[in-house]
């Protein structure tokens, strides 16, 4: 059984590598192909997230009531077809069609993210759950890095950017066959001690509304939703615009300053190395964060005297606090020295990479199994709607507005008639504002730590909620926030 669960987890990890076709890695080629500015380029991410929100709401309704394996298979089969179709949209007057297909691609990501976490909760016990989620979330830095490396190599070789969108579905189709053959739907609540958590939620409108109301009563859950929204706002904005910033920084540097700053490295090599650094930093940081949080929670090793059930959100808050300075320095460092860029990318990947696992562990602690798919989808809806969706568009729009001011004022940093230099400093200044929202992430994780102790479904002996004895059957009483009206 454990071997089957490990295989299923591995398959879902590879399934989540779909974002290797991330348009951020070939954004410059797309802008040239469709003749669009930075605002329209940022809008590509915005429409994707808006559609993602719609699909996530559908997952919230279906995920706790239908077979999760088949929902994932159907959604990702559609993703394969739509990804291939988007690569054949012609150049002339067709940016709207490309943007529409781009938005519909979100169905695969929405169903996978919304349902896999609930499946992990039903496959793994409490002690191994954090590590299972850690392994699953490795796919974020790994998938992003594969996107950087693959696209950079293909573009350097003269391959048209559309072929990147045709390679991804091949991997996706193979993984879908593996999921079909080897993954089994687990019993909902199979790892819970409370018999009431077993089975699916009612499919009536009243049942759905009751679930939603109960979920929104949990303060620690709402806190991690806000934390992930701020986290995504910062990291997605930076990831979306970094490839363009690298290109612009290379373009405006003189031969002498370019040799000092980039040490003779090409755009393709820089993108590849950034991808490798992010992948290793994400894996190392996610593993370290979960190891610290799990040992702190259980009071092992150096944490024996400071054991706390709040360990996971506290690790998220502390990691974000230390990542705040590097997030502010990451983009302008492209104009200083490329080796500093590599160091800051690694540092900024290590510290916040555990945040999704920290947030999901809080969700597992305070939301019963019968409502986890709904709670996960709602979390992603708000995290993406408030974070991923507006971030790149806001940064691109602010950058476009500042280009004219910077060009016309030679006294400002970057002030000149050099388009590349103007765009670089305009985007850097815009990304200062987005990076400042890491402060909201820090505060929200601390708030989650404050609220979660009294909202946990199960606790160590000293923190257990009251037990009700009825008809000689011992049942754990759920917190009041989950008692329906």
XYZ file of C-alpha atoms in Angstrom:
485
model
C 0.000 0.000 0.000
C 2.804 2.440 0.897
C 4.541 1.661 -2.399
C 1.327 2.380 -4.312
C 0.887 5.693 -2.485
C 4.470 6.692 -3.253
C 3.964 5.829 -6.935
C 0.745 7.838 -7.064
C 2.470 10.823 -5.449
C 5.319 10.626 -7.970
C 2.841 10.569 -10.853
C 1.045 13.642 -9.552
C 4.392 15.407 -9.189
C 5.181 14.799 -12.849
C 1.623 15.819 -13.745
C 2.186 19.146 -12.010
C 5.273 19.769 -14.164
C 2.907 21.030 -16.866
C 4.013 24.608 -16.172
C 7.318 23.825 -17.933
C 5.595 25.555 -20.861
C 5.325 28.743 -18.812
C 5.068 31.674 -21.202
C 7.317 33.750 -18.962
C 10.317 31.887 -20.374
C 9.589 32.973 -23.954
C 7.732 36.184 -23.164
C 9.984 38.344 -25.336
C 9.369 36.105 -28.374
C 5.614 36.270 -27.805
C 5.708 40.066 -27.534
C 7.564 40.262 -30.829
C 5.282 37.717 -32.533
C 2.014 39.430 -31.572
C 3.425 43.002 -31.313
C 2.177 43.601 -27.740
C 3.518 45.834 -24.957
C 4.343 44.928 -21.342
C 0.792 45.581 -20.124
C -0.698 43.116 -22.609
C 2.028 40.606 -21.803
C 1.125 40.826 -18.127
C -2.544 40.401 -19.075
C -1.741 36.893 -20.361
C -1.144 35.812 -16.777
C -4.187 37.721 -15.544
C -6.686 35.997 -17.865
C -5.119 32.627 -17.039
C -5.715 33.194 -13.329
C -9.257 34.519 -13.849
C -10.148 31.303 -15.658
C -8.310 29.351 -12.969
C -10.609 30.942 -10.405
C -13.670 29.752 -12.293
C -12.367 26.197 -12.595
C -11.337 26.181 -8.920
C -14.878 27.080 -7.893
C -16.035 24.086 -9.915
C -13.478 21.924 -8.096
C -14.791 23.237 -4.782
C -18.234 21.922 -5.693
C -17.209 18.599 -7.260
C -14.000 17.708 -5.413
C -15.617 16.550 -2.158
C -18.469 14.792 -3.931
C -17.092 12.920 -6.958
C -14.207 10.578 -7.830
C -11.089 12.764 -7.627
C -8.954 10.563 -9.851
C -11.360 10.857 -12.784
C -11.781 14.609 -12.316
C -7.996 15.019 -12.587
C -7.826 12.782 -15.670
C -10.606 14.618 -17.531
C -9.270 18.105 -16.729
C -5.681 17.288 -17.686
C -6.742 15.571 -20.909
C -8.389 18.861 -21.866
C -5.180 20.657 -20.880
C -3.141 18.518 -23.293
C -5.431 19.340 -26.223
C -5.664 23.051 -25.436
C -1.893 23.420 -25.014
C -1.285 21.940 -28.461
C -4.043 24.072 -30.013
C -2.579 27.295 -28.553
C 0.705 26.670 -30.359
C -1.012 26.908 -33.765
C -2.654 30.334 -33.314
C -1.466 32.494 -36.277
C 0.315 35.805 -35.987
C -2.133 38.135 -37.726
C -4.917 39.607 -35.575
C -5.090 36.480 -33.399
C -3.755 37.548 -30.013
C -7.295 37.400 -28.598
C -7.621 33.734 -29.609
C -4.228 32.925 -28.116
C -5.233 34.651 -24.873
C -8.538 32.722 -24.767
C -6.812 29.355 -25.174
C -4.234 30.412 -22.599
C -7.018 31.058 -20.085
C -8.708 27.687 -20.683
C -5.405 25.895 -20.059
C -5.881 26.631 -16.376
C -8.367 23.746 -16.044
C -5.597 21.169 -15.599
C -3.729 23.191 -12.996
C -6.909 24.057 -11.078
C -8.136 20.465 -10.789
C -4.681 19.054 -9.980
C -3.874 21.606 -7.262
C -7.341 21.454 -5.765
C -7.584 17.669 -5.538
C -4.074 16.295 -4.993
C -3.728 17.892 -1.547
C -7.000 16.257 -0.478
C -5.740 12.922 -1.830
C -2.474 13.266 0.103
C -4.512 13.865 3.256
C -6.309 10.551 2.690
C -3.154 8.614 1.768
C -0.753 9.637 4.529
C -0.930 9.845 8.310
C -0.308 13.059 10.233
C 3.429 12.532 10.806
C 4.218 11.732 7.170
C 1.732 14.180 5.640
C 4.078 17.183 5.803
C 6.867 15.303 4.043
C 4.457 14.026 1.365
C 3.287 17.580 0.664
C 6.918 18.714 0.655
C 7.769 16.182 -2.058
C 4.702 17.202 -4.081
C 5.582 20.893 -3.869
C 9.068 20.165 -5.138
C 7.359 20.244 -8.523
C 7.058 24.053 -8.291
C 10.785 24.931 -8.413
C 11.608 21.867 -10.529
C 8.871 22.603 -13.076
C 9.801 26.268 -13.227
C 13.472 25.428 -13.689
C 12.798 22.861 -16.406
C 10.834 25.597 -18.182
C 13.795 27.967 -18.011
C 16.315 25.383 -19.188
C 14.254 23.772 -21.962
C 13.048 27.052 -23.438
C 16.497 28.657 -23.248
C 18.131 25.716 -25.028
C 15.440 25.580 -27.725
C 15.468 29.335 -28.350
C 19.272 29.358 -28.481
C 19.111 26.562 -31.060
C 16.780 28.642 -33.214
C 13.649 26.615 -32.485
C 10.419 28.609 -32.690
C 8.795 29.328 -29.308
C 5.603 27.437 -30.299
C 7.455 24.128 -30.044
C 7.841 24.642 -26.313
C 4.045 24.520 -26.070
C 4.027 21.277 -28.073
C 6.640 19.463 -25.980
C 4.832 19.849 -22.638
C 1.691 17.864 -23.599
C 3.820 14.827 -24.479
C 4.986 14.533 -20.873
C 1.459 15.243 -19.658
C -0.080 12.498 -21.799
C 2.401 9.905 -20.524
C 1.660 10.810 -16.905
C -2.099 10.628 -17.504
C -1.714 7.040 -18.717
C 0.254 6.180 -15.558
C -2.411 7.777 -13.343
C -5.134 5.855 -15.152
C -3.344 2.543 -14.647
C -1.879 2.831 -11.147
C -3.675 5.462 -9.032
C -6.657 4.368 -6.924
C -9.207 6.650 -5.274
C -8.759 6.446 -1.464
C -11.556 6.532 1.090
C -12.288 10.101 2.143
C -11.222 10.507 5.746
C -9.518 7.129 5.781
C -6.657 8.540 7.867
C -8.896 10.407 10.315
C -9.700 9.250 13.851
C -13.180 10.757 13.681
C -15.716 8.428 11.988
C -17.810 11.456 11.050
C -15.061 12.565 8.662
C -15.511 9.497 6.444
C -17.227 9.732 3.079
C -18.195 12.556 0.742
C -20.087 15.745 1.512
C -23.771 16.063 0.509
C -24.378 17.181 -3.063
C -27.311 19.480 -2.308
C -27.113 23.260 -2.547
C -27.711 23.449 1.199
C -24.830 21.018 1.814
C -22.457 23.008 -0.381
C -23.417 26.291 1.280
C -23.038 24.712 4.723
C -19.504 23.590 3.846
C -18.532 27.044 2.596
C -19.875 28.787 5.706
C -18.062 26.362 7.992
C -14.767 26.847 6.126
C -14.958 30.643 6.311
C -15.448 30.556 10.078
C -11.910 29.255 10.614
C -9.636 32.238 11.302
C -6.345 30.362 10.908
C -7.474 29.111 7.489
C -8.355 32.651 6.367
C -4.950 33.819 7.587
C -3.026 31.327 5.437
C -5.206 32.270 2.453
C -4.026 35.863 2.862
C -0.430 34.697 3.416
C -0.401 32.679 0.182
C -1.987 35.545 -1.770
C 0.809 37.901 -0.700
C 3.455 35.208 -1.253
C 2.217 34.533 -4.789
C 1.917 38.236 -5.597
C 5.614 38.754 -4.889
C 7.087 35.553 -6.320
C 4.959 35.309 -9.478
C 5.554 38.959 -10.403
C 9.305 38.450 -10.066
C 9.303 35.145 -11.970
C 7.162 36.568 -14.794
C 9.392 39.579 -15.504
C 12.885 38.277 -14.643
C 13.578 36.770 -18.121
C 12.739 40.108 -19.762
C 14.831 42.012 -17.220
C 17.833 39.788 -17.968
C 17.463 40.478 -21.694
C 17.105 44.234 -21.191
C 20.071 44.353 -18.795
C 22.245 42.565 -21.372
C 21.065 44.916 -24.114
C 21.894 48.267 -22.510
C 25.245 47.315 -20.978
C 28.278 48.587 -22.833
C 31.012 46.148 -23.828
C 33.147 47.103 -20.833
C 30.400 47.202 -18.182
C 28.805 44.080 -19.628
C 32.014 42.126 -19.177
C 32.213 43.291 -15.567
C 28.563 42.630 -14.767
C 27.843 39.428 -16.714
C 31.397 38.052 -17.065
C 30.858 37.088 -20.700
C 27.826 34.878 -20.005
C 25.088 34.651 -22.649
C 21.342 35.063 -22.116
C 20.791 31.334 -22.569
C 23.478 30.414 -20.031
C 22.172 32.944 -17.496
C 18.603 31.616 -17.813
C 19.823 28.040 -17.478
C 21.894 28.762 -14.381
C 19.051 30.710 -12.771
C 16.802 27.714 -13.412
C 19.269 25.300 -11.818
C 19.758 27.588 -8.815
C 15.990 27.965 -8.282
C 15.454 24.201 -8.540
C 18.115 23.315 -5.985
C 17.137 26.202 -3.727
C 13.480 25.237 -3.820
C 14.134 21.574 -3.052
C 16.630 22.359 -0.283
C 14.488 25.106 1.222
C 11.253 23.130 1.142
C 12.949 20.112 2.725
C 14.619 22.219 5.414
C 11.405 24.086 6.258
C 9.396 20.873 6.692
C 12.184 19.222 8.713
C 12.380 22.194 11.083
C 8.596 22.519 11.395
C 8.009 18.786 11.991
C 10.733 18.533 14.642
C 9.591 21.750 16.284
C 6.000 20.513 16.347
C 6.985 17.173 17.912
C 9.571 18.683 20.296
C 12.510 16.675 18.990
C 16.221 17.504 19.070
C 16.932 21.168 19.848
C 13.206 21.966 19.964
C 12.433 19.809 23.017
C 11.926 22.825 25.291
C 10.007 24.983 22.838
C 7.604 22.414 21.359
C 4.488 23.970 19.867
C 1.594 22.929 17.635
C 2.032 26.286 15.883
C 5.375 25.264 14.373
C 4.335 25.142 10.696
C 2.876 28.666 10.407
C 5.716 30.048 12.545
C 8.305 28.560 10.177
C 6.420 30.162 7.263
C 6.457 33.556 8.992
C 10.135 33.405 9.966
C 11.226 32.202 6.509
C 9.305 35.023 4.810
C 10.786 37.537 7.238
C 14.339 36.549 6.269
C 13.405 36.472 2.549
C 12.027 40.029 2.581
C 15.365 41.846 2.007
C 16.480 39.542 -0.811
C 13.121 39.957 -2.562
C 13.686 43.721 -2.665
C 17.220 43.360 -4.054
C 16.679 40.554 -6.570
C 15.751 42.582 -9.675
C 18.125 45.571 -9.331
C 21.020 43.159 -8.755
C 20.847 42.346 -12.481
C 22.581 45.659 -13.066
C 25.340 44.958 -10.532
C 26.831 41.481 -10.883
C 25.434 38.222 -12.253
C 26.974 36.112 -9.476
C 25.084 38.193 -6.929
C 21.952 37.458 -8.970
C 22.589 33.716 -8.670
C 23.137 33.995 -4.912
C 19.967 36.042 -4.345
C 17.900 33.665 -6.493
C 19.150 30.730 -4.422
C 18.609 32.533 -1.117
C 15.148 33.726 -2.145
C 14.238 30.188 -3.271
C 15.393 28.515 -0.054
C 13.460 30.617 2.438
C 9.900 31.000 1.028
C 9.787 27.665 -0.829
C 8.280 25.921 2.193
C 5.380 28.384 2.449
C 2.870 26.302 0.422
C 3.527 23.270 2.642
C 3.232 25.408 5.788
C -0.126 26.746 4.582
C -1.441 23.321 3.594
C -0.438 21.788 6.919
C -2.531 24.422 8.689
C -5.415 23.541 6.365
C -5.038 19.839 7.197
C -5.051 20.636 10.911
C -8.204 22.775 10.972
C -10.371 21.457 8.078
C -11.977 17.955 8.186
C -11.370 15.560 5.300
C -14.909 15.873 3.932
C -14.281 19.570 3.231
C -10.595 19.627 2.265
C -11.011 19.666 -1.517
C -13.393 22.617 -1.180
C -11.073 24.410 1.262
C -8.009 23.807 -0.941
C -9.770 25.098 -4.054
C -11.069 28.173 -2.228
C -7.548 28.861 -0.941
C -6.152 28.677 -4.467
C -8.991 30.867 -5.779
C -8.161 33.724 -3.437
C -4.392 33.185 -3.518
C -4.410 33.305 -7.319
C -7.083 36.001 -7.630
C -5.321 38.341 -5.199
C -1.747 37.208 -5.903
C -0.870 35.593 -9.251
C -3.588 37.383 -11.204
C -2.909 41.097 -10.607
C 0.830 40.907 -9.849
C 2.406 40.676 -13.353
C -0.212 42.990 -14.883
C 0.229 45.651 -12.196
C 4.022 45.496 -12.479
C 3.857 45.683 -16.300
C 1.378 48.579 -16.261
C 3.389 50.580 -13.726
C 6.527 49.872 -15.742
C 4.884 51.113 -18.965
C 3.774 54.304 -17.203
C 7.263 54.989 -15.865
C 9.148 54.414 -19.123
C 8.255 57.843 -20.491
C 9.209 59.619 -17.265
C 12.568 57.862 -17.051
C 13.428 58.590 -20.699
C 12.604 62.273 -20.372
C 14.584 62.845 -17.184
C 18.285 62.060 -17.752
C 18.980 62.869 -14.111
C 17.046 59.809 -12.928
C 18.522 56.353 -12.610
C 18.320 54.854 -16.062
C 17.345 58.195 -17.582
C 18.242 58.127 -21.303
C 16.765 57.505 -24.682
C 17.939 53.888 -24.592
C 14.749 51.831 -24.753
C 16.301 48.774 -23.098
C 17.692 50.784 -20.196
C 14.419 52.649 -19.728
C 12.353 49.463 -19.694
C 14.781 47.796 -17.291
C 14.672 50.511 -14.648
C 10.939 51.087 -15.114
C 10.224 47.419 -14.356
C 12.725 47.332 -11.483
C 10.991 50.302 -9.848
C 7.574 48.675 -10.394
C 8.748 45.410 -8.813
C 9.884 47.232 -5.676
C 6.195 47.813 -4.925
C 5.186 44.187 -5.491
C 8.062 42.862 -3.359
C 6.964 44.992 -0.401
C 3.900 42.757 0.022
C 6.077 40.103 1.651
C 5.322 42.067 4.839
C 1.659 41.016 4.505
C 2.711 37.378 4.118
C 4.754 37.560 7.313
C 1.914 39.109 9.326
C -0.641 36.609 8.007
C 1.454 33.564 8.948
C 1.903 34.959 12.471
C -1.877 35.444 12.652
C -2.432 31.823 11.572
C -0.087 30.660 14.327
C -2.041 32.714 16.862
C -5.468 31.325 15.880
C -4.767 27.691 14.983
C -4.144 26.171 18.426
C -7.813 26.460 19.427
C -9.084 25.456 15.982
C -7.202 22.206 15.454
C -9.245 19.067 14.835
C -6.813 16.863 16.752
C -4.113 17.791 19.229
C -1.636 16.287 21.651
C -3.061 15.156 24.976
C -2.756 18.527 26.681
C -4.584 20.293 23.867
C -7.347 17.817 23.053
C -10.848 19.182 22.555
C -13.594 17.821 24.834
C -14.810 14.274 24.247
C -18.515 13.472 24.192
C -19.683 9.994 25.322
C -22.940 8.854 23.777
C -24.298 5.307 23.922
C -20.922 3.973 25.078
C -19.283 5.269 21.877
C -16.444 7.758 22.251
C -16.451 10.486 19.612
C -14.183 13.483 19.219
C -16.146 16.689 19.337
C -15.459 18.985 16.393
C -14.674 22.665 17.043
C -17.723 24.940 17.097
C -16.693 26.497 13.794
C -17.611 23.222 12.061
C -21.027 22.769 13.654
C -23.594 23.591 10.992
C -26.357 26.042 11.697
